[in-house]
PDB file of C-alpha atoms and ligand atoms in Angstrom:
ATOM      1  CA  UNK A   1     190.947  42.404 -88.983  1.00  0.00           C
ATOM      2  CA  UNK A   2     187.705  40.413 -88.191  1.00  0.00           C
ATOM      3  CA  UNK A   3     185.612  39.113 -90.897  1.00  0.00           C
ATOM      4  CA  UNK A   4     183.245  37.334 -87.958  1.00  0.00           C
ATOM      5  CA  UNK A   5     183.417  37.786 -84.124  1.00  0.00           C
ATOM      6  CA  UNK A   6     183.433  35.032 -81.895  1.00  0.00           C
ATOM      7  CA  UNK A   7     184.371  34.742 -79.044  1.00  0.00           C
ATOM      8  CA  UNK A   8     182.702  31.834 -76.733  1.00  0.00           C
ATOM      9  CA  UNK A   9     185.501  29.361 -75.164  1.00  0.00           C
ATOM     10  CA  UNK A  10     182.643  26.772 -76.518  1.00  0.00           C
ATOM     11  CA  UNK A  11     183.971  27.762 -79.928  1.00  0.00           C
ATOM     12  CA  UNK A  12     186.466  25.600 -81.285  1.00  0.00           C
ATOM     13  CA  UNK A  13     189.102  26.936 -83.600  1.00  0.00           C
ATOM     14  CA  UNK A  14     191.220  26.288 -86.201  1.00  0.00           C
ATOM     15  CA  UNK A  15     194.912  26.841 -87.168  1.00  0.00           C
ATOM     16  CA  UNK A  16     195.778  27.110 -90.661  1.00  0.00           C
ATOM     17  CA  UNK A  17     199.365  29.131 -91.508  1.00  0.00           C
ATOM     18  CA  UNK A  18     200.000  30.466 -94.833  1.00  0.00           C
ATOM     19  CA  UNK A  19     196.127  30.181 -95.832  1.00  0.00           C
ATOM     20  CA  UNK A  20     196.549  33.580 -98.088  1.00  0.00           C
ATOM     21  CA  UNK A  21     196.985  31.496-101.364  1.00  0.00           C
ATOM     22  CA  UNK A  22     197.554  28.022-102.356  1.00  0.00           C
ATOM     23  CA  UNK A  23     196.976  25.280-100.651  1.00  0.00           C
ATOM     24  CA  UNK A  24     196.409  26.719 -97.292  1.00  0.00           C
ATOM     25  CA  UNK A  25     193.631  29.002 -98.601  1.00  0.00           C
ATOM     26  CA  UNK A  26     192.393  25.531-100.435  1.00  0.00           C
ATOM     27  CA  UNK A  27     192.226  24.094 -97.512  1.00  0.00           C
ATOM     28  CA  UNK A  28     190.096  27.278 -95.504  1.00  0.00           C
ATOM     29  CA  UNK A  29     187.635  27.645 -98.286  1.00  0.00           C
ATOM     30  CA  UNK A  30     187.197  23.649 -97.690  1.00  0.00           C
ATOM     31  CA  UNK A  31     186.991  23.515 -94.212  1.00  0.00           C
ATOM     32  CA  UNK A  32     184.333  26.499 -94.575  1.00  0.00           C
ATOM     33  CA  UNK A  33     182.218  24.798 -96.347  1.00  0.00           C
ATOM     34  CA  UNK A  34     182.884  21.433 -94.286  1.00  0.00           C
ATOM     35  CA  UNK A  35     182.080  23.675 -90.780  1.00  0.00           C
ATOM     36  CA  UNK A  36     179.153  25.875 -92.320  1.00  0.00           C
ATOM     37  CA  UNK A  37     176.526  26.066 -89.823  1.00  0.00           C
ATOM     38  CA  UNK A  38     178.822  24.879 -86.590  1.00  0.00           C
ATOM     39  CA  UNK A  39     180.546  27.434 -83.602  1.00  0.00           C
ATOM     40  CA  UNK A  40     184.256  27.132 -85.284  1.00  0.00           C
ATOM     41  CA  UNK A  41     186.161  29.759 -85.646  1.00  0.00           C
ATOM     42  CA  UNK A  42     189.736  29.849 -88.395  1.00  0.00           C
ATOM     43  CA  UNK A  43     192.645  31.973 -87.601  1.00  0.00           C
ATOM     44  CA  UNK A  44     194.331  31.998 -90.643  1.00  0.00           C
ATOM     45  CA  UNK A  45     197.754  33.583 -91.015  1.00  0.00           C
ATOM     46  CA  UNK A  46     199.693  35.193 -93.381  1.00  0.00           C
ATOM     47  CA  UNK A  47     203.302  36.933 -93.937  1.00  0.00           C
ATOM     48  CA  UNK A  48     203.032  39.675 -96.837  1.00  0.00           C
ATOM     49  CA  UNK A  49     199.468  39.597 -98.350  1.00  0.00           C
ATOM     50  CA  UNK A  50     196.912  40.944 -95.986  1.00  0.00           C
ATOM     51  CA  UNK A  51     194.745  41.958 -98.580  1.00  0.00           C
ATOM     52  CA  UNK A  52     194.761  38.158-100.045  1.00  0.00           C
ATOM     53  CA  UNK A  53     194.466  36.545 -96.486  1.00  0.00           C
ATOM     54  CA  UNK A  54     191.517  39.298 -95.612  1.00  0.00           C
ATOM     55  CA  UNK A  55     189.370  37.689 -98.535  1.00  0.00           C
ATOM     56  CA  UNK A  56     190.025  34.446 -98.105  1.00  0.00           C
ATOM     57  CA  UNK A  57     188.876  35.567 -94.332  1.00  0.00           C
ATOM     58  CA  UNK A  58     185.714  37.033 -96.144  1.00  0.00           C
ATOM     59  CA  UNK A  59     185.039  33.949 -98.183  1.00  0.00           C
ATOM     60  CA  UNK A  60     184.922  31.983 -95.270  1.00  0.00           C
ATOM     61  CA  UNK A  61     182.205  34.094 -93.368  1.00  0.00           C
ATOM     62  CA  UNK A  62     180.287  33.921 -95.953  1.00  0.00           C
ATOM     63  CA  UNK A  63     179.350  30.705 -94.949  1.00  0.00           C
ATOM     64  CA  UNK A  64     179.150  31.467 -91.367  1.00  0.00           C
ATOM     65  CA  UNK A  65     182.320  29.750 -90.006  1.00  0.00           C
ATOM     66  CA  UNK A  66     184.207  32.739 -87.552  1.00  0.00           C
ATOM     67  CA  UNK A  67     187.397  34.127 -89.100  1.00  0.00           C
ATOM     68  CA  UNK A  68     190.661  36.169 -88.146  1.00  0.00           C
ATOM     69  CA  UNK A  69     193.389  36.862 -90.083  1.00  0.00           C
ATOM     70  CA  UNK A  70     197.040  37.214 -88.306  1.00  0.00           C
ATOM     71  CA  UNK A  71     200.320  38.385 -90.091  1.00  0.00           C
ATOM     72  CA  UNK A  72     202.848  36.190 -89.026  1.00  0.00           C
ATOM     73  CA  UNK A  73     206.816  34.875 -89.803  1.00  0.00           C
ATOM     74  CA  UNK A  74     206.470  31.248 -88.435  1.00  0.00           C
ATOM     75  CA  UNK A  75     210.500  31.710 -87.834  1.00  0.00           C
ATOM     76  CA  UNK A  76     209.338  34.184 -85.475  1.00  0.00           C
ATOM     77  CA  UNK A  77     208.933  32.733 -82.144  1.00  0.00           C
ATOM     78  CA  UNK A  78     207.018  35.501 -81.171  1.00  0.00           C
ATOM     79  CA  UNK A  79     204.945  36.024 -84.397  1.00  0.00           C
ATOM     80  CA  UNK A  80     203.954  32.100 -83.769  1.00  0.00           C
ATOM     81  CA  UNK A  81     202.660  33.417 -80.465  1.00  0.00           C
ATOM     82  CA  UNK A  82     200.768  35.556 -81.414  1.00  0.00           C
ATOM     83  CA  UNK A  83     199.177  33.259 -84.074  1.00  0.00           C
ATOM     84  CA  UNK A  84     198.169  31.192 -80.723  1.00  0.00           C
ATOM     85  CA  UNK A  85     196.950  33.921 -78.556  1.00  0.00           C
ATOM     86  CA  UNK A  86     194.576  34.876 -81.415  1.00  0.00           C
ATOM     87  CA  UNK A  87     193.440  31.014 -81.620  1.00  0.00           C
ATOM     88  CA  UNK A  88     192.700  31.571 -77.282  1.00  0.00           C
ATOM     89  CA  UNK A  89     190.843  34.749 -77.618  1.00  0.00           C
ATOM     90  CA  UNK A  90     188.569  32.702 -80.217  1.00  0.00           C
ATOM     91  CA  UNK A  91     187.937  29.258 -78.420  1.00  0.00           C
ATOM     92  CA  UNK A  92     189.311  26.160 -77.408  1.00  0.00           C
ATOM     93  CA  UNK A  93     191.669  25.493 -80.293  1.00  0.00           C
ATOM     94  CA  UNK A  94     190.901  21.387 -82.090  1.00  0.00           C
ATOM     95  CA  UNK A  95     192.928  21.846 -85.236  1.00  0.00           C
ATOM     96  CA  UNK A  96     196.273  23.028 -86.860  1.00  0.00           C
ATOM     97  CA  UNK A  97     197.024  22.791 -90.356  1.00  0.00           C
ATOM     98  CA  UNK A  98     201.229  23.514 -90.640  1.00  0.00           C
ATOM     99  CA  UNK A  99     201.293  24.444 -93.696  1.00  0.00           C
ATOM    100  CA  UNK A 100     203.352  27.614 -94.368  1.00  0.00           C
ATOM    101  CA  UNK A 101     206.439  27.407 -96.333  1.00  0.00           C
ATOM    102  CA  UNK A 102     208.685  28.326 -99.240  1.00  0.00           C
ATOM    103  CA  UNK A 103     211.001  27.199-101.650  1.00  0.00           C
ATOM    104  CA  UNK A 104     214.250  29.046-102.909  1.00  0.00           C
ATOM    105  CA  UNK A 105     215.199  29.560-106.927  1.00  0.00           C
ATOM    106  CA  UNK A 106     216.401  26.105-108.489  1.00  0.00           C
ATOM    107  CA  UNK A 107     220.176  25.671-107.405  1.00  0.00           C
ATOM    108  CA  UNK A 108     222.431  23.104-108.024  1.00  0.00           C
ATOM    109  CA  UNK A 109     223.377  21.429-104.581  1.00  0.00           C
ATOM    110  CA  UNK A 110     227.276  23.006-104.742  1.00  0.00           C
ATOM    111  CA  UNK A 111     225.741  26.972-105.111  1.00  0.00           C
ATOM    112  CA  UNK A 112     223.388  26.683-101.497  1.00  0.00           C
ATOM    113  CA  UNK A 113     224.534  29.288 -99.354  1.00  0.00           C
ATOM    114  CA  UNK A 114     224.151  29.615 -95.576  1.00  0.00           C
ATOM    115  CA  UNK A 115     221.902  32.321 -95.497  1.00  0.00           C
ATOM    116  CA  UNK A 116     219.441  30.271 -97.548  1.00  0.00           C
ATOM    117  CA  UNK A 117     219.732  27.149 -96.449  1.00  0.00           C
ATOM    118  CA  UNK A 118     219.040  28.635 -92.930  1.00  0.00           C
ATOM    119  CA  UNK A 119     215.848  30.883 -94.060  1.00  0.00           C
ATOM    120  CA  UNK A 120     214.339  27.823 -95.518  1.00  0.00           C
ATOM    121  CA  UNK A 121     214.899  25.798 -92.483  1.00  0.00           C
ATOM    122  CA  UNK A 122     213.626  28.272 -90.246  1.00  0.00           C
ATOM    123  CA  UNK A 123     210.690  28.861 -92.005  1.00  0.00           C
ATOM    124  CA  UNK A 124     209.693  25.001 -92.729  1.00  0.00           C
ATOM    125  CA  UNK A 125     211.537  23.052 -89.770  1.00  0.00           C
ATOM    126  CA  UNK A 126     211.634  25.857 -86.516  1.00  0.00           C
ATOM    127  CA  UNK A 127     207.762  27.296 -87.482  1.00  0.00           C
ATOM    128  CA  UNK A 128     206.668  23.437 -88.383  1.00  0.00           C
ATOM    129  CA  UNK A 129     208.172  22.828 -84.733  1.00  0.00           C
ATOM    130  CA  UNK A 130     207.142  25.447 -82.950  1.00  0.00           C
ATOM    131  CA  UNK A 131     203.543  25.903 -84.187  1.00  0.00           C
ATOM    132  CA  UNK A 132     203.397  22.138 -83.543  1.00  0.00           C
ATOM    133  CA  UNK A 133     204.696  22.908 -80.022  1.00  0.00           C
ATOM    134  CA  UNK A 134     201.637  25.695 -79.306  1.00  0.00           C
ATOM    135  CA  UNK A 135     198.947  23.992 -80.457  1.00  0.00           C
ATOM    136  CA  UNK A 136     199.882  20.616 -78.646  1.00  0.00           C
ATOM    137  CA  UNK A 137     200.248  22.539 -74.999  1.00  0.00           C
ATOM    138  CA  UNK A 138     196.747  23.334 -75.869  1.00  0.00           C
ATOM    139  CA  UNK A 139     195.037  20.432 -77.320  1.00  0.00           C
ATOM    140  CA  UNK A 140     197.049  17.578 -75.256  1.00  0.00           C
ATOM    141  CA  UNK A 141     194.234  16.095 -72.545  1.00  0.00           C
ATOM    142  CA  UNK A 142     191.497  17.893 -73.651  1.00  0.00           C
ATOM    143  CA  UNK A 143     188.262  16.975 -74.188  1.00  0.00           C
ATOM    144  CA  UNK A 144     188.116  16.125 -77.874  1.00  0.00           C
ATOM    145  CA  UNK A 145     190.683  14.837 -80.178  1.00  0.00           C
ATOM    146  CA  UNK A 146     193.102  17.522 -81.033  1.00  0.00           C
ATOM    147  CA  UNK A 147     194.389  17.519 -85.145  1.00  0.00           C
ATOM    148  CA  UNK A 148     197.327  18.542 -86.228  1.00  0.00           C
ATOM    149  CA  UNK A 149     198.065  18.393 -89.959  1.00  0.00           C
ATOM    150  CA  UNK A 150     201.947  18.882 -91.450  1.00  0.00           C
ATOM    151  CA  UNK A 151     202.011  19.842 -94.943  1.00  0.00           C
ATOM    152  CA  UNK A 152     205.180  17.937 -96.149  1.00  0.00           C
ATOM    153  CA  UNK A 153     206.365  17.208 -99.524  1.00  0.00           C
ATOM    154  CA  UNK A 154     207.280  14.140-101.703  1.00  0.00           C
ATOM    155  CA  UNK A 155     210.470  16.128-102.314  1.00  0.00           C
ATOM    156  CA  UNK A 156     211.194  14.637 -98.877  1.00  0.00           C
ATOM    157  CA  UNK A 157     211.616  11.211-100.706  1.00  0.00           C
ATOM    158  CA  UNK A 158     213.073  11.759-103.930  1.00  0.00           C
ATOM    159  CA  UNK A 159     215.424  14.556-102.161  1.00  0.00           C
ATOM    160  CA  UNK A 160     215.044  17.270-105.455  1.00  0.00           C
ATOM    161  CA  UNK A 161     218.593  17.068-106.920  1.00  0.00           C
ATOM    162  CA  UNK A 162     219.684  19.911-108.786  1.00  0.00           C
ATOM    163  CA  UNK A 163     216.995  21.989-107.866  1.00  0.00           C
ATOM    164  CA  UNK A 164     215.893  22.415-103.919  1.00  0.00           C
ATOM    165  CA  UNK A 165     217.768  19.641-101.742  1.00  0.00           C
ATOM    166  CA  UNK A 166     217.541  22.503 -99.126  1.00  0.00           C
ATOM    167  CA  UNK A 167     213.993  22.091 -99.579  1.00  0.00           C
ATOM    168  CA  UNK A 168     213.402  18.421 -99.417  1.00  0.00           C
ATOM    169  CA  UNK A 169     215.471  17.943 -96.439  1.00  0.00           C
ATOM    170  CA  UNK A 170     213.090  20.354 -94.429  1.00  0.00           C
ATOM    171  CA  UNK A 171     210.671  18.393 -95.856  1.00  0.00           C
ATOM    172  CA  UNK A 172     212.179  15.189 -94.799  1.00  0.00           C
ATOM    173  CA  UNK A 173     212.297  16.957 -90.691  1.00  0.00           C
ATOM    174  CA  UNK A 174     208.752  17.665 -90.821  1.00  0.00           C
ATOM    175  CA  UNK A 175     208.183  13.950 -91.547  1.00  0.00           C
ATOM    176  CA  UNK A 176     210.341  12.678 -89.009  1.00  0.00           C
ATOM    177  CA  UNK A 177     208.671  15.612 -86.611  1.00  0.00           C
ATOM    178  CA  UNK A 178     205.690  13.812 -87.395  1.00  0.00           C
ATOM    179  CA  UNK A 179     206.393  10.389 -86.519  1.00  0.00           C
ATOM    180  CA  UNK A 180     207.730  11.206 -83.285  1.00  0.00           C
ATOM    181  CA  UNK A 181     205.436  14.058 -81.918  1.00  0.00           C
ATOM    182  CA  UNK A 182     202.627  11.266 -83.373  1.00  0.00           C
ATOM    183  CA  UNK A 183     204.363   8.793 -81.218  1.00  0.00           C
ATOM    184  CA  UNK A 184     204.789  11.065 -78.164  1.00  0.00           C
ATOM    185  CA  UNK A 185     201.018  12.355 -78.029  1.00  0.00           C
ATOM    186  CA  UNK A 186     198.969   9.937 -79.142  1.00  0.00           C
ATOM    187  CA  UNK A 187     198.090   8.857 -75.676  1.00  0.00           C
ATOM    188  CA  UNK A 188     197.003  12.116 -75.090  1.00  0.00           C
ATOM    189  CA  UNK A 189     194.343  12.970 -77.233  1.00  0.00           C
ATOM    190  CA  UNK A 190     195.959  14.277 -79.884  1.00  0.00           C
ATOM    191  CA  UNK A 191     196.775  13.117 -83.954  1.00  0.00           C
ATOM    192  CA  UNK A 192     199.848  14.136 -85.932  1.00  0.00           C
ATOM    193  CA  UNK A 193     199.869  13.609 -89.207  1.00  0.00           C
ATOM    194  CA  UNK A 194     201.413  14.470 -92.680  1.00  0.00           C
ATOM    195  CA  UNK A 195     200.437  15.319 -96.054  1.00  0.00           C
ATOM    196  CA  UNK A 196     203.070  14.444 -98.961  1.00  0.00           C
ATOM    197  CA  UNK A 197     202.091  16.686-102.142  1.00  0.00           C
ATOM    198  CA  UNK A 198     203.261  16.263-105.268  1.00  0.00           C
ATOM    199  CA  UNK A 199     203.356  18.559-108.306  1.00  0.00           C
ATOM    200  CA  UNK A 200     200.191  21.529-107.037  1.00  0.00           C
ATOM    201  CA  UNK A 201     199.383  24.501-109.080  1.00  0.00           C
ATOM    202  CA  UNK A 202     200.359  26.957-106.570  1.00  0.00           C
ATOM    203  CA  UNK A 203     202.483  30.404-106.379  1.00  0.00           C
ATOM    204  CA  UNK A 204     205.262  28.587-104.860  1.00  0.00           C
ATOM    205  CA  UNK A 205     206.408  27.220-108.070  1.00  0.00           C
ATOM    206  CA  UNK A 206     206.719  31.425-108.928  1.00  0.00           C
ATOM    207  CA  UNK A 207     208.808  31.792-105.884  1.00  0.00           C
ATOM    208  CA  UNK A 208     211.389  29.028-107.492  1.00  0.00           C
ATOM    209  CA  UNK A 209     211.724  30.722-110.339  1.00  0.00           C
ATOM    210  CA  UNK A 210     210.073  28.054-113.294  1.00  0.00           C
ATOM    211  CA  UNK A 211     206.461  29.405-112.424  1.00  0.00           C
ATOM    212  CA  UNK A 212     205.808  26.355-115.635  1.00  0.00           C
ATOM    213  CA  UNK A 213     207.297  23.302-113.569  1.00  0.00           C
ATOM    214  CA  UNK A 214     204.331  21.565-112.853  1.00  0.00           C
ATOM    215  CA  UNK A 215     202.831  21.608-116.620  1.00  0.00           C
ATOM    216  CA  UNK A 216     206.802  21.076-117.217  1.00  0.00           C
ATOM    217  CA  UNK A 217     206.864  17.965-115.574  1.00  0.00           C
ATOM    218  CA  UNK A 218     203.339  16.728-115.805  1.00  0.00           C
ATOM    219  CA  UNK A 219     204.365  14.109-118.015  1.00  0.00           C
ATOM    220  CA  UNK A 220     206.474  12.227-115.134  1.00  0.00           C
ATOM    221  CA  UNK A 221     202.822  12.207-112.794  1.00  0.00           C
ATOM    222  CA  UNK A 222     201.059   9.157-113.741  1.00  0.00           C
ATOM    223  CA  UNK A 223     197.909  10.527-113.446  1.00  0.00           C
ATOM    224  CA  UNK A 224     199.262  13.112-116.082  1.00  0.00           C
ATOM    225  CA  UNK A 225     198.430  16.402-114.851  1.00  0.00           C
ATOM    226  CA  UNK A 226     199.471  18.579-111.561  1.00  0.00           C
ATOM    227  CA  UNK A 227     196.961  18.705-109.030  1.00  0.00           C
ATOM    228  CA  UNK A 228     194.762  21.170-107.668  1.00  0.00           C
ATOM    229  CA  UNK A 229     195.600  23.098-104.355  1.00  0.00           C
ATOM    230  CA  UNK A 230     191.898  21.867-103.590  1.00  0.00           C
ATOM    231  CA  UNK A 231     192.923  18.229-103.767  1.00  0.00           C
ATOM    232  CA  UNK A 232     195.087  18.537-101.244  1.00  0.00           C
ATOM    233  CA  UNK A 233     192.373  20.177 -98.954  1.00  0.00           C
ATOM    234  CA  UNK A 234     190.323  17.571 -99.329  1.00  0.00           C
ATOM    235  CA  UNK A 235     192.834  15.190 -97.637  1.00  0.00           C
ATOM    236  CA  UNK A 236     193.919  17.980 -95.176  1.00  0.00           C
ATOM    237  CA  UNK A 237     190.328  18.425 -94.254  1.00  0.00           C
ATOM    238  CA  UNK A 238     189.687  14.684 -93.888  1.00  0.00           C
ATOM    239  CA  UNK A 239     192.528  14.508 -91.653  1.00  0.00           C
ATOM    240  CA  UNK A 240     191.252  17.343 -89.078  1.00  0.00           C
ATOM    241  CA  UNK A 241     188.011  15.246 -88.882  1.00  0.00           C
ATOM    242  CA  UNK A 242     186.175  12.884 -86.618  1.00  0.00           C
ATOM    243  CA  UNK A 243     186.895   9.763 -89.694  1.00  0.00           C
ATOM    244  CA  UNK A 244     190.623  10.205 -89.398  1.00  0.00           C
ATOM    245  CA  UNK A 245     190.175   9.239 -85.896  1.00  0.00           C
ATOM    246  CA  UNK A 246     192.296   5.945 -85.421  1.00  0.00           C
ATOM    247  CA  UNK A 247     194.885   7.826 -88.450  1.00  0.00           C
ATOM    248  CA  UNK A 248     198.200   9.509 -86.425  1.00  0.00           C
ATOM    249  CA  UNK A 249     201.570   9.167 -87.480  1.00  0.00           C
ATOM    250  CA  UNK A 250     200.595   8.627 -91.073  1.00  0.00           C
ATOM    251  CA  UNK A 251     202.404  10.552 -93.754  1.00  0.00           C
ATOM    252  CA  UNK A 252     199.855  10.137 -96.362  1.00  0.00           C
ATOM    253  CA  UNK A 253     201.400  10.838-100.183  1.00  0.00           C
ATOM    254  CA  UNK A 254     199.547  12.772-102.369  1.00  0.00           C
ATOM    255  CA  UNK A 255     201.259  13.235-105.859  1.00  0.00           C
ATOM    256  CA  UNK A 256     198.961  11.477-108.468  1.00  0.00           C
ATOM    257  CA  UNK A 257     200.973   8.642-108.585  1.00  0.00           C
ATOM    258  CA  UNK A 258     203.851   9.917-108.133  1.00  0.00           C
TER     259      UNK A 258
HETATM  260  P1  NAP B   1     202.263  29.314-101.825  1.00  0.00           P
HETATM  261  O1  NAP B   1     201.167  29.333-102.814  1.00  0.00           O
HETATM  262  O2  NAP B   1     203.583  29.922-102.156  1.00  0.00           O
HETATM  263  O3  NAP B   1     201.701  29.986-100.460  1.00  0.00           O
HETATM  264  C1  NAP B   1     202.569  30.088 -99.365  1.00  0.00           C
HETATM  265  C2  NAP B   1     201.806  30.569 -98.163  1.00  0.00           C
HETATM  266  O4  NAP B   1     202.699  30.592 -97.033  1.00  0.00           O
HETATM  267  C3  NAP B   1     201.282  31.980 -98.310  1.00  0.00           C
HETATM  268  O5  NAP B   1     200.080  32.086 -97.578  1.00  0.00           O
HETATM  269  C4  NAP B   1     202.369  32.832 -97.665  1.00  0.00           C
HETATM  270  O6  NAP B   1     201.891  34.077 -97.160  1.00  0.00           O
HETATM  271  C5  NAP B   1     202.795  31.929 -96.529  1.00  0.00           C
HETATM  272  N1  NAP B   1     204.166  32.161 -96.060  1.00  0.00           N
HETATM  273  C6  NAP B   1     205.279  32.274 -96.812  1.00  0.00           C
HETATM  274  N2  NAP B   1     206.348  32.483 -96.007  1.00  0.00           N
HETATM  275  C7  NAP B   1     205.882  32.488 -94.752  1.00  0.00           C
HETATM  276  C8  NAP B   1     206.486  32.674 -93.488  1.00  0.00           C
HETATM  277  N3  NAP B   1     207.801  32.906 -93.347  1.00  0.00           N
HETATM  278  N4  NAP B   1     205.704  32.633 -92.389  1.00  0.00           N
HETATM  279  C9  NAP B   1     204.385  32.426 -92.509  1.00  0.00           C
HETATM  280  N5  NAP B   1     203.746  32.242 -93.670  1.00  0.00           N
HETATM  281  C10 NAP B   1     204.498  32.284 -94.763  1.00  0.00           C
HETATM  282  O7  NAP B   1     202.604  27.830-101.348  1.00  0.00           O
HETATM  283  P2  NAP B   1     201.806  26.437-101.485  1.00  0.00           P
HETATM  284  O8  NAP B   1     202.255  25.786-102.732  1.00  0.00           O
HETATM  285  O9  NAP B   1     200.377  26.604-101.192  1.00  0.00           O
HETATM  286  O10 NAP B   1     202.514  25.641-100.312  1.00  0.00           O
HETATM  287  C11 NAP B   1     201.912  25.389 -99.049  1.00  0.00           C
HETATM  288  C12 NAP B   1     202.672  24.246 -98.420  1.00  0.00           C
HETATM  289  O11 NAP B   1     202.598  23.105 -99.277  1.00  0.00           O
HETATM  290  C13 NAP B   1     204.160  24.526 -98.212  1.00  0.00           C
HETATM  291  O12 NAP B   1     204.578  23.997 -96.981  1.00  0.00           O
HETATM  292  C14 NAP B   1     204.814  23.781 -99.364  1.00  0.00           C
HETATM  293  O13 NAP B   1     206.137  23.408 -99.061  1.00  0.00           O
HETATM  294  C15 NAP B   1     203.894  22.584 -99.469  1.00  0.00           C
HETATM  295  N6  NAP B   1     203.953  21.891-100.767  1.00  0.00           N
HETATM  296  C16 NAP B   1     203.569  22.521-101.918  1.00  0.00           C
HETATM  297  C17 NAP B   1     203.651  21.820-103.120  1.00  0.00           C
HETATM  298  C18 NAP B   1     203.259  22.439-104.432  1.00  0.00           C
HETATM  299  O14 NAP B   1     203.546  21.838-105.497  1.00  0.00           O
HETATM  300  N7  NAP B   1     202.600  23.588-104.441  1.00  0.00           N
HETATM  301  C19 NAP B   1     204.120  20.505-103.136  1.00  0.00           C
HETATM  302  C20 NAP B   1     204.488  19.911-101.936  1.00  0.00           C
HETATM  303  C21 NAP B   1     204.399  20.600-100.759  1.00  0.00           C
HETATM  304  P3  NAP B   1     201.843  35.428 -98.081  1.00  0.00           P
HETATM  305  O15 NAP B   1     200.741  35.230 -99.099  1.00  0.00           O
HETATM  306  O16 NAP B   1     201.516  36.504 -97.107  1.00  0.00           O
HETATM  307  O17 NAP B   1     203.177  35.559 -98.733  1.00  0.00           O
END
């Protein structure tokens, strides 16, 4: 399960859920190279794809940054735990990227069920919340600035009619999460903020059935193109670090222009 041991409460550690592909892997791989040659340690979590999280795990020891993979439903109360108790046995936990979430098939607004509006909301609102909640009992008062990133959408602003309004309303919670927990904390040693992505070439696009929509709707980006799950790292990465440090509450967009 361990691509590095480390253990020393020294060590500090990083959350990122849902770093077996897309943008939370981006955003490992980034932070690897960003931490190479410091004591930090990544728990990364995943849901289905050990195998995927496991080299993503091995990618990042390879530049000597510690690294643990967990399986974990963030909808899970007790799966979020255990994310958390991983992140103790490793260090003194700094940083949380929040970014695991899906996306349901492309639905008019009138055909959304129950059952999925509720899955999607538990997996992007309750384990937003409560991995929010875990790593702030940990990283409130402490001795260095404590980061926590949400990975939004800017489907919380334009609301995706006819495809995922399910979606973009989670989307639009996590935001509002992040104002307020921002708000709440910020005397306390601790940043919340949000990314906004636009259009990324990820899996999730798969998962919604048009695995094409980002080429499909490039032309609408002013920039003209989707962006790159590494983009998005970039920011996240900047965020978790020392020059982000007067930047809470900030839901920063990141959609080429869109
Ligand atoms: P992705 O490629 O589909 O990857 C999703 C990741 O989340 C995988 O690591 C997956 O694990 C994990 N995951 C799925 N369900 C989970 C659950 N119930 N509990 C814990 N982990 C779970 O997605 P992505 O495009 O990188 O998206 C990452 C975040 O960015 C999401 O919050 C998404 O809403 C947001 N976002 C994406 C875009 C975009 O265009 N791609 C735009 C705006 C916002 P397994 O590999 O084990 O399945």
């Amino acid at each position: 399960m361990n691509a590095n041991e480390t253990t020393d409460s020294s060590t500090d550690v990083t959350v990122i859920t849902g770093a077996s592909r897309g943008i939370g892997a981006a955003t490992a791989r980034r932070l690897a190279q960003q931490l190479a040659g410091t004591d930090h340690h990544l728990v990364l979590s995943y849901v289905n794809n050990a195998e995927a999280a496991q080299h993503v795990a091995d990618e990042v020891a390879f530049h000597g940054v510690g690294a643990s993979i967990v399986q974990a439903d963030v909808s899970q109360e007790a799966d979020v735990i255990a994310i958390f108790s991983e992140a103790d046995s490793r260090g003194r936990l700094t940083g949380l990227v929040n970014n695991a979430g899906i996306l349901d098939t492309i639905s008019p607004f009138v055909e959304l069920t129950a059952e999925r509006i509720e899955r999607t909301w538990a997996v992007n609102i309750t384990g937003t919340f409560l991995c929010a909640r875990e790593a702030v009992k940990r990283m409130a008062d402490g001795p260095t600035t404590g980061s926590i990133v949400n990975v939004s959408s800017r489907a919380a602003s334009f609301g995706s009619p006819w495809e995922f309004i399910d979606y973009a309303a989670s989307k639009g919670a996590v935001d509002t999460m992040t104002v307020g927990l921002a708000t709440e904390v910020a005397g306390r040693n601790v940043r919340v903020n949000a990314v906004r992505p636009g259009l990324v070439h990820t899996d999730i696009h798969r998962s919604g059935g048009d695995a094409g929509r980002v080429d499909r709707l490039a032309e609408r980006i002013p920039i003209g193109r989707g962006g790159q799950p590494e983009e998005v790292a970039n920011l996240i990465a900047w965020l978790l670090s020392d020059e982000a440090s007067y930047v809470t509450g900030a839901l920063m967009d990141i959609g080429g222009g869109r």
